[in-house]
PDB file of C-alpha atoms in Angstrom:
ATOM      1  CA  UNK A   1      39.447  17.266  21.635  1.00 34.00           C
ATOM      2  CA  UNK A   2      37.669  18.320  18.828  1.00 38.00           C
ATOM      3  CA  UNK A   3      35.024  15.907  16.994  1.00 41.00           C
ATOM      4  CA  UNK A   4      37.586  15.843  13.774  1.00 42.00           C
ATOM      5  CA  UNK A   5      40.963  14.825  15.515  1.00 52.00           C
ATOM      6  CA  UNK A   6      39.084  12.063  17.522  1.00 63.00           C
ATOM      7  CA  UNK A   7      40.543   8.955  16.419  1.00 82.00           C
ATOM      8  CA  UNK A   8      38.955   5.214  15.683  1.00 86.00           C
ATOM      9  CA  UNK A   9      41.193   4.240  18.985  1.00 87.00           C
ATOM     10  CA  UNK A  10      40.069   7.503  21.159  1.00 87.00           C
ATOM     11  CA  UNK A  11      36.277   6.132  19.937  1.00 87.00           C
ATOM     12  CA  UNK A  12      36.813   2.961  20.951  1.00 89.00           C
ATOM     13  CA  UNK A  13      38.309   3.669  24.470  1.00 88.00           C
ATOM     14  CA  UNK A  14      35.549   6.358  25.674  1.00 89.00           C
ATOM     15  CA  UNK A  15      32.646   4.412  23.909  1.00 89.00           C
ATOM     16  CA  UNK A  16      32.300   0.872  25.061  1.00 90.00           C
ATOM     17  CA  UNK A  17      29.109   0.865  22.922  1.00 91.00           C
ATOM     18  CA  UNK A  18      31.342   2.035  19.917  1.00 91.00           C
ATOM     19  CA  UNK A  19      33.380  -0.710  20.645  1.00 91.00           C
ATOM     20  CA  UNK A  20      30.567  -3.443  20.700  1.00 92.00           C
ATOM     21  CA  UNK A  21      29.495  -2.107  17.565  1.00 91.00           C
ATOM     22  CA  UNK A  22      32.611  -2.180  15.876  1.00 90.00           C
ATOM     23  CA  UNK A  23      33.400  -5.864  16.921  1.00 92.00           C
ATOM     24  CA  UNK A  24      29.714  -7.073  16.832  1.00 91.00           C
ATOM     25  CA  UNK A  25      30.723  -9.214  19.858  1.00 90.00           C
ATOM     26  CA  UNK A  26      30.894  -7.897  23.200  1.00 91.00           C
ATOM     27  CA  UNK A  27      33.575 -10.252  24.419  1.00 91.00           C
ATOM     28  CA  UNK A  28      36.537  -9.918  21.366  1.00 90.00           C
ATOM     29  CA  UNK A  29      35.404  -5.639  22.005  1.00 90.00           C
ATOM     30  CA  UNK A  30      36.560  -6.556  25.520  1.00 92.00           C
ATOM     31  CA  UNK A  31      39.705  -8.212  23.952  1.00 90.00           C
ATOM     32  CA  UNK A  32      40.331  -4.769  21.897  1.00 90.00           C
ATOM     33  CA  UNK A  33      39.815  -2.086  24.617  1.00 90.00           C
ATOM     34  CA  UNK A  34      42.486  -4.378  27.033  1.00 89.00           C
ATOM     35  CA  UNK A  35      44.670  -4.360  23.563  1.00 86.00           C
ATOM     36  CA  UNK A  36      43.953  -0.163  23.233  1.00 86.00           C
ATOM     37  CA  UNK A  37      44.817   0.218  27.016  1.00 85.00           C
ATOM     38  CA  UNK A  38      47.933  -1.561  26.448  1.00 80.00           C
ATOM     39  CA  UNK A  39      48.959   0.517  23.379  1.00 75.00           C
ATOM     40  CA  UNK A  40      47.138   3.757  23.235  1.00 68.00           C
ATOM     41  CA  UNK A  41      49.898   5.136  20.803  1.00 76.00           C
ATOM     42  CA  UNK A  42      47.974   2.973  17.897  1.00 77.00           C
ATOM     43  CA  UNK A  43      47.316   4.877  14.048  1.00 82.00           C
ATOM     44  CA  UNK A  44      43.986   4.057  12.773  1.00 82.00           C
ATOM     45  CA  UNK A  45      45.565   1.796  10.672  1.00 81.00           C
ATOM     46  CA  UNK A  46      47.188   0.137  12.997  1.00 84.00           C
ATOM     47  CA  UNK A  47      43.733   0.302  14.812  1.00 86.00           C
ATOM     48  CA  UNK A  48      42.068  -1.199  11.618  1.00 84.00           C
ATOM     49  CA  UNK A  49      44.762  -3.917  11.665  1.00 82.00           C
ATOM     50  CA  UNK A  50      44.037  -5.299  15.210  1.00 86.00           C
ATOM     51  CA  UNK A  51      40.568  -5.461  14.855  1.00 88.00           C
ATOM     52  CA  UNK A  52      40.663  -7.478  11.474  1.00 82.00           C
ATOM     53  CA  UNK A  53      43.723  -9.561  13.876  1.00 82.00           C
ATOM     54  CA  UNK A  54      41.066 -10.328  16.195  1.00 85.00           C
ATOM     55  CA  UNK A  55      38.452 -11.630  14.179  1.00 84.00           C
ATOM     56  CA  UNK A  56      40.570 -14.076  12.482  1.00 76.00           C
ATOM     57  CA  UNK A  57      42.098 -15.197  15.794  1.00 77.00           C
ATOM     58  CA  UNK A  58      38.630 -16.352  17.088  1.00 78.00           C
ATOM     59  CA  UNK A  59      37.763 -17.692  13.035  1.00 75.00           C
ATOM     60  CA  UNK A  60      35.442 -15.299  12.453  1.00 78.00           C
ATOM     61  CA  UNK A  61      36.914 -12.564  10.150  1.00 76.00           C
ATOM     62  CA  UNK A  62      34.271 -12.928   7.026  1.00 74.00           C
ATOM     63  CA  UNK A  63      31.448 -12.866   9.336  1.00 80.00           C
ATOM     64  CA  UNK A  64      33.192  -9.775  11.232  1.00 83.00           C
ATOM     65  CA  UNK A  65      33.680  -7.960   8.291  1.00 81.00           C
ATOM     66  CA  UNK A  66      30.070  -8.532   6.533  1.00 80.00           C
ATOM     67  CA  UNK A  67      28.372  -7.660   9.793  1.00 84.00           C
ATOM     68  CA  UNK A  68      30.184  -4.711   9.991  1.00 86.00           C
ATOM     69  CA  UNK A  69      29.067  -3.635   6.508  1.00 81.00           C
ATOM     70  CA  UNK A  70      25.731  -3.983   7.708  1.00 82.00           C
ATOM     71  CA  UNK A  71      25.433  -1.960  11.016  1.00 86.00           C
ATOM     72  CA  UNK A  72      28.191   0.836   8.463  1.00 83.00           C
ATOM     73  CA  UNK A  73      24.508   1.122   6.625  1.00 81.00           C
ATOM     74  CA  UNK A  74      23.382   2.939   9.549  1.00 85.00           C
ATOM     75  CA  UNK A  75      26.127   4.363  11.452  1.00 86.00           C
ATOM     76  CA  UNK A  76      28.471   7.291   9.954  1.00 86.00           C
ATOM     77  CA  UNK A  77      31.383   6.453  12.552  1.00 87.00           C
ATOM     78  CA  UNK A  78      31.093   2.670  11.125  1.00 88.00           C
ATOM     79  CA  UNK A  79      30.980   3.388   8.145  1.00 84.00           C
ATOM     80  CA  UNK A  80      33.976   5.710   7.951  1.00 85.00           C
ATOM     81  CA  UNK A  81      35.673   2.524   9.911  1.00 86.00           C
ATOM     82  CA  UNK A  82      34.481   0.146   6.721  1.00 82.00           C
ATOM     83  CA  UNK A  83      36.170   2.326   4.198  1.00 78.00           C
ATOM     84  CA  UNK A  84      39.396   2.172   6.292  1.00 78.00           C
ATOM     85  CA  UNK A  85      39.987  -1.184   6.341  1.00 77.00           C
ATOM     86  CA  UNK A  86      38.459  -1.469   2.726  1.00 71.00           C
ATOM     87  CA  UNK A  87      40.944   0.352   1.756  1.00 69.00           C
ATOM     88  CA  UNK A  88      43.524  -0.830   3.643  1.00 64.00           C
ATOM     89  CA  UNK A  89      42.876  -4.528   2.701  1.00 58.00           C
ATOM     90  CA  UNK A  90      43.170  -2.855  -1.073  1.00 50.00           C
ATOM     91  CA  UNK A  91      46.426  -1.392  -0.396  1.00 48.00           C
ATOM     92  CA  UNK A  92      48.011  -4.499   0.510  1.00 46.00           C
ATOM     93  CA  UNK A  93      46.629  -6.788  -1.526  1.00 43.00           C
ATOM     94  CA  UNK A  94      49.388  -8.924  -3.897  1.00 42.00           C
ATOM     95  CA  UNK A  95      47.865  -9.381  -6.995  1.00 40.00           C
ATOM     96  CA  UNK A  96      48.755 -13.002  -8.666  1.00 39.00           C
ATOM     97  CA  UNK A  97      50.701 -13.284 -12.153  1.00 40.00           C
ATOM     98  CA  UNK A  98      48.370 -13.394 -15.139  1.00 43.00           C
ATOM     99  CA  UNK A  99      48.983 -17.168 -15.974  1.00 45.00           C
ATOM    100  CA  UNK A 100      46.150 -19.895 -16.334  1.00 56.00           C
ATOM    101  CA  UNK A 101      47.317 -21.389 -13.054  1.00 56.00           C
ATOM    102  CA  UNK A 102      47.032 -18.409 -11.167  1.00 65.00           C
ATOM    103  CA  UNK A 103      43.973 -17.642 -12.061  1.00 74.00           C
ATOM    104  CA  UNK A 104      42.295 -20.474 -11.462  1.00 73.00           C
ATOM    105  CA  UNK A 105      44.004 -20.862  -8.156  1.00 74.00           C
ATOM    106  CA  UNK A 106      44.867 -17.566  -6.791  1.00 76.00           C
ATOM    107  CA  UNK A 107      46.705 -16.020  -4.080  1.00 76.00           C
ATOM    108  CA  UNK A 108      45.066 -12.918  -2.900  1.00 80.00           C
ATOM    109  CA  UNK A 109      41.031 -11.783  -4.210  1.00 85.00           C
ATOM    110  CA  UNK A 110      38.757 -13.249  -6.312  1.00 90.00           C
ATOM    111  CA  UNK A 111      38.537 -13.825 -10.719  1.00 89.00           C
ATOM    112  CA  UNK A 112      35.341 -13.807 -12.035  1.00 92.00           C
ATOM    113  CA  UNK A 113      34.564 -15.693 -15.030  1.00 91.00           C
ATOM    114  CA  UNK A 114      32.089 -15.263 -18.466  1.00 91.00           C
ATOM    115  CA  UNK A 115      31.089 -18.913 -18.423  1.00 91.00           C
ATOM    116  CA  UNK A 116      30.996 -21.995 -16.563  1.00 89.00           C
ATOM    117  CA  UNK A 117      33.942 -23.941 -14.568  1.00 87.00           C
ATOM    118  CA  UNK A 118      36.177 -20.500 -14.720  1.00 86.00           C
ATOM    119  CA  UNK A 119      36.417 -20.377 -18.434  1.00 87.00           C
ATOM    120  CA  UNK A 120      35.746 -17.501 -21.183  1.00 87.00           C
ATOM    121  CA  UNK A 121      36.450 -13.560 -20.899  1.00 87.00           C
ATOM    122  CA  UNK A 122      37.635 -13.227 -16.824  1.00 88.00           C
ATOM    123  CA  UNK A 123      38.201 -10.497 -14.604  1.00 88.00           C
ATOM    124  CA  UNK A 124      39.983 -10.329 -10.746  1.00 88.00           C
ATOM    125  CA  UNK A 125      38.917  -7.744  -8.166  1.00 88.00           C
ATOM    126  CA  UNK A 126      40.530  -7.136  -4.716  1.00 86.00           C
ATOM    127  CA  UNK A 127      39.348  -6.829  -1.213  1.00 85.00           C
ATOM    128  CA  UNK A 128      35.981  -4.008  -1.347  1.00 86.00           C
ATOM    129  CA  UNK A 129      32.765  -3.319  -2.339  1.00 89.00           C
ATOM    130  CA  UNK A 130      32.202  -3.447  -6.108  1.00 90.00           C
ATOM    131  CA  UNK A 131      29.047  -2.075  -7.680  1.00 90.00           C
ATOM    132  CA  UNK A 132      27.665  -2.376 -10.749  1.00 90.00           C
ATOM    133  CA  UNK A 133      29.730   0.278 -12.247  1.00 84.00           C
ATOM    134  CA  UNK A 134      32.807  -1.385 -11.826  1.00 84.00           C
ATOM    135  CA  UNK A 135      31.506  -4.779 -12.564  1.00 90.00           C
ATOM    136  CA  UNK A 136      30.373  -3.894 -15.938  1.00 86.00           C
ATOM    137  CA  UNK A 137      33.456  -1.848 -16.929  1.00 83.00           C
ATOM    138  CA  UNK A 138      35.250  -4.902 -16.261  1.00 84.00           C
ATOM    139  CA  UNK A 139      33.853  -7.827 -17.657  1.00 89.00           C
ATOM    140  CA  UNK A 140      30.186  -6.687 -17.950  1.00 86.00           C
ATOM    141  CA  UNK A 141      27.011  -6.805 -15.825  1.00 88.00           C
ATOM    142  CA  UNK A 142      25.434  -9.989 -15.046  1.00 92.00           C
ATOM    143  CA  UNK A 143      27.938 -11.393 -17.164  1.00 93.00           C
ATOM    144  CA  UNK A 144      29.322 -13.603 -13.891  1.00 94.00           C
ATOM    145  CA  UNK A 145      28.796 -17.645 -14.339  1.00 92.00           C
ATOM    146  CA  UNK A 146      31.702 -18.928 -12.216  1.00 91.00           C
ATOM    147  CA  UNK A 147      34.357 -17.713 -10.050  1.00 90.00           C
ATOM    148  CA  UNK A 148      37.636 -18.327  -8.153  1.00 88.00           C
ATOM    149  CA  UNK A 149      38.651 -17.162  -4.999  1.00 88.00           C
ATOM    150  CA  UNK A 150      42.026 -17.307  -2.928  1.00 85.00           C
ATOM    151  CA  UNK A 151      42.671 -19.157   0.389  1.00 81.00           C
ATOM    152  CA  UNK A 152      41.329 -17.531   3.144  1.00 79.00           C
ATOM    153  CA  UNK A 153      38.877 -14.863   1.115  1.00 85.00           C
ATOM    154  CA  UNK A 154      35.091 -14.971   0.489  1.00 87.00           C
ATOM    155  CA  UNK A 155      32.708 -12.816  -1.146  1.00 91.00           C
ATOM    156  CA  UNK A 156      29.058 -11.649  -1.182  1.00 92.00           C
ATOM    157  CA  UNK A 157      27.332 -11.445  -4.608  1.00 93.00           C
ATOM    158  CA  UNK A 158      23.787  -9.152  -5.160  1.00 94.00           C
ATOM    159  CA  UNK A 159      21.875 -10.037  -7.754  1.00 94.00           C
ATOM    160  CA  UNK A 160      21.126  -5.931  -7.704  1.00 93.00           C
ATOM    161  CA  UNK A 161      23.114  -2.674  -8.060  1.00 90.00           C
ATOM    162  CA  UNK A 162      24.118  -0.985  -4.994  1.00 91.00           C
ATOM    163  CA  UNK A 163      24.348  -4.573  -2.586  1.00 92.00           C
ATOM    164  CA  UNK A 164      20.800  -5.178  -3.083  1.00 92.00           C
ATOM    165  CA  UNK A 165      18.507  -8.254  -4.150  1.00 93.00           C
ATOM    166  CA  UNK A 166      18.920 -11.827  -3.526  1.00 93.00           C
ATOM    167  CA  UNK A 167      22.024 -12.655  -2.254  1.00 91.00           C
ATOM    168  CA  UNK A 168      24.739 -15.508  -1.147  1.00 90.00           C
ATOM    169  CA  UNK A 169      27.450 -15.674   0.642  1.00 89.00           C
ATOM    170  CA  UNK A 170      30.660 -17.953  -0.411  1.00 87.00           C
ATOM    171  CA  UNK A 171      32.974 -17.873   2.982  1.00 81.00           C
ATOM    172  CA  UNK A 172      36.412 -19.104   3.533  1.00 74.00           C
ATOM    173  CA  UNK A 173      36.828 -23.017   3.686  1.00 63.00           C
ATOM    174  CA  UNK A 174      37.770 -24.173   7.119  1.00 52.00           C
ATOM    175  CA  UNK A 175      40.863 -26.549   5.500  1.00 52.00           C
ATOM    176  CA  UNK A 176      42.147 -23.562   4.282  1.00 47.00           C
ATOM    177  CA  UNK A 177      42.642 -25.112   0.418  1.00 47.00           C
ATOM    178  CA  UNK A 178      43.251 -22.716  -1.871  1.00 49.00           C
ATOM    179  CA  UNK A 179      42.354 -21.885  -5.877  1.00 60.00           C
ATOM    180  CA  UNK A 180      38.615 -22.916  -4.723  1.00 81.00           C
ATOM    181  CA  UNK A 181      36.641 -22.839  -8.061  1.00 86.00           C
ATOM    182  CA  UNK A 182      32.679 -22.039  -7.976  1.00 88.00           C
ATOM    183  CA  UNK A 183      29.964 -22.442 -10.664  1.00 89.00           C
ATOM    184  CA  UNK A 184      26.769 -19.506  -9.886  1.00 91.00           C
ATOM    185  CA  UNK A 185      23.207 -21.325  -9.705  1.00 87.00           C
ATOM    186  CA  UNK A 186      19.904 -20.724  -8.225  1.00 79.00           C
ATOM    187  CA  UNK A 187      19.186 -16.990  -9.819  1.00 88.00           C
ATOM    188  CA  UNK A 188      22.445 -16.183  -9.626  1.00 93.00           C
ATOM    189  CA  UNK A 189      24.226 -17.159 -12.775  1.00 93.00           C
ATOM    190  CA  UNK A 190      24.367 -14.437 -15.459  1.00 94.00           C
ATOM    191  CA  UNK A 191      22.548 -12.077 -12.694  1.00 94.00           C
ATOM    192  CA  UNK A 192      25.348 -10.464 -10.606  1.00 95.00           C
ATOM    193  CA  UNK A 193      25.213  -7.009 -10.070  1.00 93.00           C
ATOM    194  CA  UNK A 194      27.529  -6.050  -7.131  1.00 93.00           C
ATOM    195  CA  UNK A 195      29.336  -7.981  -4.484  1.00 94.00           C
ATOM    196  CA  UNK A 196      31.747  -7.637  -1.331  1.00 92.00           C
ATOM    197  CA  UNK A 197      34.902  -9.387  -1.051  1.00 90.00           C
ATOM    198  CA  UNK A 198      36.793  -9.573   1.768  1.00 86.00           C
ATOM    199  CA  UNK A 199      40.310 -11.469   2.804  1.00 78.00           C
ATOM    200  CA  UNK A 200      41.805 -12.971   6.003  1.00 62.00           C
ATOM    201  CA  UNK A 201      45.287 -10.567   7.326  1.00 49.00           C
ATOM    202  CA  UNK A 202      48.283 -11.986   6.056  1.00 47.00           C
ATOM    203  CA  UNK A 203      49.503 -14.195   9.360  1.00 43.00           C
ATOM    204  CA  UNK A 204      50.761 -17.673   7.879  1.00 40.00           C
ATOM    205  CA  UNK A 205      50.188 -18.973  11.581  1.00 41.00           C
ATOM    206  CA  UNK A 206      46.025 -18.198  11.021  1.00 40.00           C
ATOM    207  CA  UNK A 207      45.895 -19.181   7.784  1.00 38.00           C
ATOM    208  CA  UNK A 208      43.438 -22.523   8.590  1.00 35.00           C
ATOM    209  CA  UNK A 209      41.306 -20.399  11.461  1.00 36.00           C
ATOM    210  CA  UNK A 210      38.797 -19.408   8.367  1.00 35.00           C
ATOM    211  CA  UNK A 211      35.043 -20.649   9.379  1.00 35.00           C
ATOM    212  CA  UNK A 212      32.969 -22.350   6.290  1.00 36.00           C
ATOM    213  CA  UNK A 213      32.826 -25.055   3.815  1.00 38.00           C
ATOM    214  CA  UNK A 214      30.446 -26.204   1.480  1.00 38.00           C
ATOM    215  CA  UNK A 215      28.523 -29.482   1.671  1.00 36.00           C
ATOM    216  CA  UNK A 216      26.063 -29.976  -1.409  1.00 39.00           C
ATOM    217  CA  UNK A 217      23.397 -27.628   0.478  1.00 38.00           C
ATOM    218  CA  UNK A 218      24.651 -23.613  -0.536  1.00 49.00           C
ATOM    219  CA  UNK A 219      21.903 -21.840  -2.030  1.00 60.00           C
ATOM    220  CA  UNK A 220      23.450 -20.158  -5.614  1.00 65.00           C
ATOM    221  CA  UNK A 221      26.610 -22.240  -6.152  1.00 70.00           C
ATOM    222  CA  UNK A 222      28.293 -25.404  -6.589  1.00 75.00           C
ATOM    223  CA  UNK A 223      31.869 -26.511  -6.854  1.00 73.00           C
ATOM    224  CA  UNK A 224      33.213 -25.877 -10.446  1.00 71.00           C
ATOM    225  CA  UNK A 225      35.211 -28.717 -12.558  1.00 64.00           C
ATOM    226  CA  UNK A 226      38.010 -28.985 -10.694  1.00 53.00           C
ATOM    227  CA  UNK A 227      37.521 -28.261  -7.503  1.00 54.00           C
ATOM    228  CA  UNK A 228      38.070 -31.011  -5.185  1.00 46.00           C
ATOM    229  CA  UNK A 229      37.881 -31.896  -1.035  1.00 40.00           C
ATOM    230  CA  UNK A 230      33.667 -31.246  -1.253  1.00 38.00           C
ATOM    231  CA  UNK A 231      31.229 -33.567   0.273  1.00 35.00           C
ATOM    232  CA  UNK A 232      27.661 -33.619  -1.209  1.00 34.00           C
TER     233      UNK A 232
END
């Protein structure tokens, strides 16, 4: 087969190493290649689908998909995989109505806000990476001071262009509320630049298995007004 028609799946079967790298944990790559063997007839998308499955099934699907964007950095095939299920997390996102409420709690991405406790001019991006370019076209660079973010999503900010500088991650609360509200501290407020998002697959039955919550010691954020179920 030539190098261009080889598939994510075809990788994934004749490279266990592929695999392992994909997964960034050798046993849920174990879980995948008995999944592939099963179903060899799987699209990439389909592909992309499963492994993004997997990683919420064992609660780890934020830390799945930022290590992946880090070992993408320095591997073509991985990074090919990234913009797959970038895009395919884009594709299906269901962006929320435009009223106050939504905003401030909503149901798929994140909103980005001018000033403190998600007030002033505000923006909402999807599942992706988002550099400054399209940051600034949208509400500005390092114009960020607080920020909402849907049940069962988190996000990377980078206090530099290109996911570079200081940064912090905000991960998915493990009670699952949603509408969680954030003010930016620590370096970070007014000095966002880029950032990753990323959102749990749409399965209603895995909508608790997220992994993080915040108790009083995050470096770069607190909870904004509003926000409740915090310990500090």
């Amino acid at each position: 087969m030539d190098k261009k028609d080889t598939t994510f799946v075809d990788k994934a079967l004749e490279d266990k190493a592929f695999a392992d790298q994909l997964m960034g944990d050798k046993a849920l790559a174990d879980e995948l290649i008995a999944a592939l063997i099963t179903d060899k007839s799987l699209g990439d998308r389909d592909f992309a689908q499963l492994v993004m499955t997997l990683w919420n099934n064992k609660g780890t699907f934020h830390e799945g998909m930022m290590g992946l964007a880090d070992r993408a950095t320095r591997n073509e095939d991985l990074n090919d995989f990234m913009h797959l299920i970038l895009a395919l997390q884009v594709s299906t996102v269901q962006w929320p109505k435009p009223a106050a409420e939504d905003i401030l709690s909503p149901t798929s991405g994140v909103y980005v806000f001018t000033d403190r406790n998600c007030q002033g001019k505000h923006a909402g991006f999807g599942g992706g990476r988002h550099d400054m370019a399209d940051i600034a076209r949208q509400i500005g660079n390092d114009a960020i001071s607080s920020l909402s973010i849907a049940k069962g999503w988190g996000i990377t900010l980078f206090t530099g262009a290109g996911f570079s500088g200081d940064k912090t991650t905000i991960a998915p609360r493990r009670d699952g509320v949603g509408g969680d509200r954030y003010n930016l501290t620590d370096g970070f407020d007014n000095a966002v630049s880029s950032f990753i998002i990323t959102g749990v697959p749409r399965d209603p039955s895995r909508q608790h298995q997220v992994t993080s919550t915040y108790h009083g010691s995050a470096t770069g954020y607190t909870p904004a007004e509003g926000q409740k179920g915090y310990s500090d």
